[in-house]
Amino acid sequence: PYWDWAADSDIPASVSAQTITVKIPDRAQKTGSGWHTISNPLHDWKLPTLNAQQFPTSDKNDGYMANYHFTVRQPQSTASDAASRNDIANTALSRLNLKGNIYSLMTSGASFYQFASQVNPGISLEAIHGNVHVAVGGNGHMTQLSYAAFDPIFFLH
């Protein structure tokens, strides 16, 4: 699986759906094979209790993240049961002009360092990539460096 956010900036349905229907083979269950609806493993990840030394709740930048019991995208609160708002993430992504920025970057003739990193002002691959993190995450996991890889969408982007 791979999400080309420059070609289609909307969060894929395979990620935004809370449940998915999968076919389970005979030997995996007692009731025989068939289609079953399950929680979508790409929608969110249920967080275990995090090590407070590695993820301190007192951290002024991302301490609030410890409130969540599962990964969230663009949550509207820091309540432990806050829901992901993929609609808000999609709006934020659509405002980034990702396809245009990638085209400009690829045709700019920039040096490798200008192309790859945020050392100089202007468009860079790292800046575009970081903007996707912020647009998807909002105040959720994808925005925070310490937490981004907990969100299943991290591995698709």
PDB file of C-alpha atoms in Angstrom:
ATOM      1  CA  PRO A   1       0.000   0.000   0.000  1.00  0.00           C
ATOM      2  CA  TYR A   2       1.154   3.481  -0.806  1.00  0.00           C
ATOM      3  CA  TRP A   3      -0.520   6.880  -0.708  1.00  0.00           C
ATOM      4  CA  ASP A   4       0.640   9.328  -3.373  1.00  0.00           C
ATOM      5  CA  TRP A   5      -0.616  12.504  -1.694  1.00  0.00           C
ATOM      6  CA  ALA A   6       0.577  14.659  -4.603  1.00  0.00           C
ATOM      7  CA  ALA A   7      -1.652  12.767  -7.074  1.00  0.00           C
ATOM      8  CA  ASP A   8      -4.691  12.609  -4.756  1.00  0.00           C
ATOM      9  CA  SER A   9      -4.430  14.593  -1.566  1.00  0.00           C
ATOM     10  CA  ASP A  10      -7.530  13.108   0.107  1.00  0.00           C
ATOM     11  CA  ILE A  11      -6.865  10.582   2.833  1.00  0.00           C
ATOM     12  CA  PRO A  12      -7.596   7.224   1.161  1.00  0.00           C
ATOM     13  CA  ALA A  13     -10.883   5.499   1.969  1.00  0.00           C
ATOM     14  CA  SER A  14      -8.849   2.446   2.974  1.00  0.00           C
ATOM     15  CA  VAL A  15      -7.474   4.546   5.842  1.00  0.00           C
ATOM     16  CA  SER A  16     -10.464   6.701   6.783  1.00  0.00           C
ATOM     17  CA  ALA A  17     -13.024   3.863   7.082  1.00  0.00           C
ATOM     18  CA  GLN A  18     -13.461   2.716  10.697  1.00  0.00           C
ATOM     19  CA  THR A  19     -14.261  -0.837   9.632  1.00  0.00           C
ATOM     20  CA  ILE A  20     -13.382  -2.999   6.644  1.00  0.00           C
ATOM     21  CA  THR A  21     -14.747  -6.250   5.282  1.00  0.00           C
ATOM     22  CA  VAL A  22     -12.237  -9.044   4.820  1.00  0.00           C
ATOM     23  CA  LYS A  23     -12.451 -12.656   3.688  1.00  0.00           C
ATOM     24  CA  ILE A  24     -11.312 -15.108   6.329  1.00  0.00           C
ATOM     25  CA  PRO A  25     -10.200 -18.588   5.179  1.00  0.00           C
ATOM     26  CA  ASP A  26     -11.684 -21.842   6.535  1.00  0.00           C
ATOM     27  CA  ARG A  27      -8.777 -22.782   8.764  1.00  0.00           C
ATOM     28  CA  ALA A  28      -8.739 -19.386  10.516  1.00  0.00           C
ATOM     29  CA  GLN A  29     -12.094 -19.859  12.217  1.00  0.00           C
ATOM     30  CA  LYS A  30     -14.530 -22.530  13.344  1.00  0.00           C
ATOM     31  CA  THR A  31     -17.515 -21.207  11.398  1.00  0.00           C
ATOM     32  CA  GLY A  32     -15.944 -21.627   7.964  1.00  0.00           C
ATOM     33  CA  SER A  33     -14.728 -19.088   5.481  1.00  0.00           C
ATOM     34  CA  GLY A  34     -16.590 -15.951   4.663  1.00  0.00           C
ATOM     35  CA  TRP A  35     -16.623 -12.212   4.712  1.00  0.00           C
ATOM     36  CA  HIS A  36     -16.358 -10.502   8.093  1.00  0.00           C
ATOM     37  CA  THR A  37     -16.361  -6.868   9.166  1.00  0.00           C
ATOM     38  CA  ILE A  38     -13.465  -5.938  11.426  1.00  0.00           C
ATOM     39  CA  SER A  39     -11.932  -2.773  12.879  1.00  0.00           C
ATOM     40  CA  ASN A  40      -9.735  -1.173  10.223  1.00  0.00           C
ATOM     41  CA  PRO A  41      -6.084  -1.480  11.316  1.00  0.00           C
ATOM     42  CA  LEU A  42      -5.192   1.517   9.100  1.00  0.00           C
ATOM     43  CA  HIS A  43      -7.788   3.816  10.682  1.00  0.00           C
ATOM     44  CA  ASP A  44      -6.072   4.132  14.041  1.00  0.00           C
ATOM     45  CA  TRP A  45      -3.818   2.281  16.409  1.00  0.00           C
ATOM     46  CA  LYS A  46      -4.782   1.531  19.997  1.00  0.00           C
ATOM     47  CA  LEU A  47      -1.966   2.952  22.086  1.00  0.00           C
ATOM     48  CA  PRO A  48      -0.497   0.995  24.977  1.00  0.00           C
ATOM     49  CA  THR A  49       0.431   2.827  28.148  1.00  0.00           C
ATOM     50  CA  LEU A  50       3.470   4.836  27.096  1.00  0.00           C
ATOM     51  CA  ASN A  51       6.690   5.100  29.080  1.00  0.00           C
ATOM     52  CA  ALA A  52       6.390   8.444  30.914  1.00  0.00           C
ATOM     53  CA  GLN A  53      10.149   9.024  30.729  1.00  0.00           C
ATOM     54  CA  GLN A  54      10.154   8.685  26.946  1.00  0.00           C
ATOM     55  CA  PHE A  55       6.815  10.451  26.465  1.00  0.00           C
ATOM     56  CA  PRO A  56       6.489  12.915  29.377  1.00  0.00           C
ATOM     57  CA  THR A  57       3.034  14.379  29.930  1.00  0.00           C
ATOM     58  CA  SER A  58       4.690  17.557  31.222  1.00  0.00           C
ATOM     59  CA  ASP A  59       6.277  18.345  27.838  1.00  0.00           C
ATOM     60  CA  LYS A  60       4.898  21.745  26.793  1.00  0.00           C
ATOM     61  CA  ASN A  61       4.989  20.836  23.085  1.00  0.00           C
ATOM     62  CA  ASP A  62       3.368  17.417  22.980  1.00  0.00           C
ATOM     63  CA  GLY A  63       2.599  16.289  26.536  1.00  0.00           C
ATOM     64  CA  TYR A  64      -1.136  16.394  25.782  1.00  0.00           C
ATOM     65  CA  MET A  65      -0.637  13.482  23.355  1.00  0.00           C
ATOM     66  CA  ALA A  66      -0.510  11.082  26.312  1.00  0.00           C
ATOM     67  CA  ASN A  67      -4.256  11.758  26.840  1.00  0.00           C
ATOM     68  CA  TYR A  68      -5.198   9.806  23.726  1.00  0.00           C
ATOM     69  CA  HIS A  69      -5.812   6.059  23.886  1.00  0.00           C
ATOM     70  CA  PHE A  70      -5.642   5.677  20.092  1.00  0.00           C
ATOM     71  CA  THR A  71      -4.083   7.647  17.250  1.00  0.00           C
ATOM     72  CA  VAL A  72      -6.040  10.634  15.958  1.00  0.00           C
ATOM     73  CA  ARG A  73      -5.879  12.959  12.950  1.00  0.00           C
ATOM     74  CA  GLN A  74      -7.025  16.578  13.237  1.00  0.00           C
ATOM     75  CA  PRO A  75      -8.787  16.036  16.602  1.00  0.00           C
ATOM     76  CA  GLN A  76     -10.956  18.913  17.776  1.00  0.00           C
ATOM     77  CA  SER A  77     -10.049  18.434  21.443  1.00  0.00           C
ATOM     78  CA  THR A  78      -7.466  16.789  23.678  1.00  0.00           C
ATOM     79  CA  ALA A  79     -10.092  14.575  25.330  1.00  0.00           C
ATOM     80  CA  SER A  80      -9.051  10.922  25.499  1.00  0.00           C
ATOM     81  CA  ASP A  81     -11.979   9.940  23.253  1.00  0.00           C
ATOM     82  CA  ALA A  82     -11.511  12.696  20.644  1.00  0.00           C
ATOM     83  CA  ALA A  83     -12.371  11.577  17.124  1.00  0.00           C
ATOM     84  CA  SER A  84     -10.255  11.929  14.015  1.00  0.00           C
ATOM     85  CA  ARG A  85     -11.553  14.542  11.572  1.00  0.00           C
ATOM     86  CA  ASN A  86     -10.447  13.306   8.164  1.00  0.00           C
ATOM     87  CA  ASP A  87     -12.679  15.931   6.540  1.00  0.00           C
ATOM     88  CA  ILE A  88     -10.602  18.696   8.137  1.00  0.00           C
ATOM     89  CA  ALA A  89      -7.383  16.909   7.173  1.00  0.00           C
ATOM     90  CA  ASN A  90      -8.600  16.636   3.571  1.00  0.00           C
ATOM     91  CA  THR A  91      -9.408  20.364   3.480  1.00  0.00           C
ATOM     92  CA  ALA A  92      -5.958  21.201   4.867  1.00  0.00           C
ATOM     93  CA  LEU A  93      -4.299  18.881   2.341  1.00  0.00           C
ATOM     94  CA  SER A  94      -6.229  20.397  -0.576  1.00  0.00           C
ATOM     95  CA  ARG A  95      -4.891  23.853   0.317  1.00  0.00           C
ATOM     96  CA  LEU A  96      -1.242  22.778   0.028  1.00  0.00           C
ATOM     97  CA  ASN A  97      -1.000  22.624  -3.788  1.00  0.00           C
ATOM     98  CA  LEU A  98       1.084  19.478  -3.401  1.00  0.00           C
ATOM     99  CA  LYS A  99       1.133  18.548  -7.088  1.00  0.00           C
ATOM    100  CA  GLY A 100       2.147  22.084  -8.105  1.00  0.00           C
ATOM    101  CA  ASN A 101       4.833  22.308  -5.438  1.00  0.00           C
ATOM    102  CA  ILE A 102       6.326  18.945  -6.413  1.00  0.00           C
ATOM    103  CA  TYR A 103       6.341  20.026 -10.073  1.00  0.00           C
ATOM    104  CA  SER A 104       8.007  23.344  -9.199  1.00  0.00           C
ATOM    105  CA  LEU A 105      10.598  21.589  -7.091  1.00  0.00           C
ATOM    106  CA  MET A 106      11.384  18.985  -9.753  1.00  0.00           C
ATOM    107  CA  THR A 107      11.783  21.615 -12.493  1.00  0.00           C
ATOM    108  CA  SER A 108      13.563  24.316 -10.489  1.00  0.00           C
ATOM    109  CA  GLY A 109      17.132  23.203 -11.117  1.00  0.00           C
ATOM    110  CA  ALA A 110      17.870  23.518  -7.412  1.00  0.00           C
ATOM    111  CA  SER A 111      21.006  21.985  -5.947  1.00  0.00           C
ATOM    112  CA  PHE A 112      20.599  18.749  -4.019  1.00  0.00           C
ATOM    113  CA  TYR A 113      20.748  20.597  -0.685  1.00  0.00           C
ATOM    114  CA  GLN A 114      18.107  23.114  -1.763  1.00  0.00           C
ATOM    115  CA  PHE A 115      15.960  20.289  -3.159  1.00  0.00           C
ATOM    116  CA  ALA A 116      16.245  17.963  -0.182  1.00  0.00           C
ATOM    117  CA  SER A 117      16.325  20.082   2.966  1.00  0.00           C
ATOM    118  CA  GLN A 118      14.991  23.184   4.627  1.00  0.00           C
ATOM    119  CA  VAL A 119      18.434  24.792   4.905  1.00  0.00           C
ATOM    120  CA  ASN A 120      17.429  27.560   2.496  1.00  0.00           C
ATOM    121  CA  PRO A 121      14.082  29.357   2.288  1.00  0.00           C
ATOM    122  CA  GLY A 122      11.651  28.208  -0.383  1.00  0.00           C
ATOM    123  CA  ILE A 123      10.240  24.909  -1.534  1.00  0.00           C
ATOM    124  CA  SER A 124      12.090  21.731  -0.591  1.00  0.00           C
ATOM    125  CA  LEU A 125      11.094  18.096  -0.466  1.00  0.00           C
ATOM    126  CA  GLU A 126      11.431  18.155   3.319  1.00  0.00           C
ATOM    127  CA  ALA A 127       9.166  21.219   3.595  1.00  0.00           C
ATOM    128  CA  ILE A 128       6.477  19.638   1.409  1.00  0.00           C
ATOM    129  CA  HIS A 129       6.702  16.386   3.368  1.00  0.00           C
ATOM    130  CA  GLY A 130       6.464  18.264   6.679  1.00  0.00           C
ATOM    131  CA  ASN A 131       3.397  20.151   5.451  1.00  0.00           C
ATOM    132  CA  VAL A 132       1.664  16.818   4.789  1.00  0.00           C
ATOM    133  CA  HIS A 133       2.395  15.741   8.371  1.00  0.00           C
ATOM    134  CA  VAL A 134       0.850  18.938   9.767  1.00  0.00           C
ATOM    135  CA  ALA A 135      -2.180  18.890   7.441  1.00  0.00           C
ATOM    136  CA  VAL A 136      -2.975  15.268   8.285  1.00  0.00           C
ATOM    137  CA  GLY A 137      -2.209  15.524  11.991  1.00  0.00           C
ATOM    138  CA  GLY A 138      -3.432  18.949  13.080  1.00  0.00           C
ATOM    139  CA  ASN A 139      -3.150  18.552  16.842  1.00  0.00           C
ATOM    140  CA  GLY A 140      -2.906  14.786  16.425  1.00  0.00           C
ATOM    141  CA  HIS A 141      -0.162  12.229  16.141  1.00  0.00           C
ATOM    142  CA  MET A 142       1.154  12.862  12.612  1.00  0.00           C
ATOM    143  CA  THR A 143       2.176  16.426  13.508  1.00  0.00           C
ATOM    144  CA  GLN A 144       4.331  15.520  16.492  1.00  0.00           C
ATOM    145  CA  LEU A 145       7.741  14.048  15.675  1.00  0.00           C
ATOM    146  CA  SER A 146       7.774  11.844  18.788  1.00  0.00           C
ATOM    147  CA  TYR A 147       4.378  10.338  17.933  1.00  0.00           C
ATOM    148  CA  ALA A 148       4.005  10.398  14.117  1.00  0.00           C
ATOM    149  CA  ALA A 149       5.055   6.784  13.546  1.00  0.00           C
ATOM    150  CA  PHE A 150       2.277   5.551  15.843  1.00  0.00           C
ATOM    151  CA  ASP A 151      -0.315   6.583  13.227  1.00  0.00           C
ATOM    152  CA  PRO A 152      -0.769   3.844  10.593  1.00  0.00           C
ATOM    153  CA  ILE A 153      -0.983   6.458   7.810  1.00  0.00           C
ATOM    154  CA  PHE A 154       2.664   7.293   8.545  1.00  0.00           C
ATOM    155  CA  PHE A 155       3.712   4.075   6.803  1.00  0.00           C
ATOM    156  CA  LEU A 156       1.644   4.846   3.695  1.00  0.00           C
ATOM    157  CA  HIS A 157       2.798   8.399   3.062  1.00  0.00           C
TER     158      HIS A 157
END
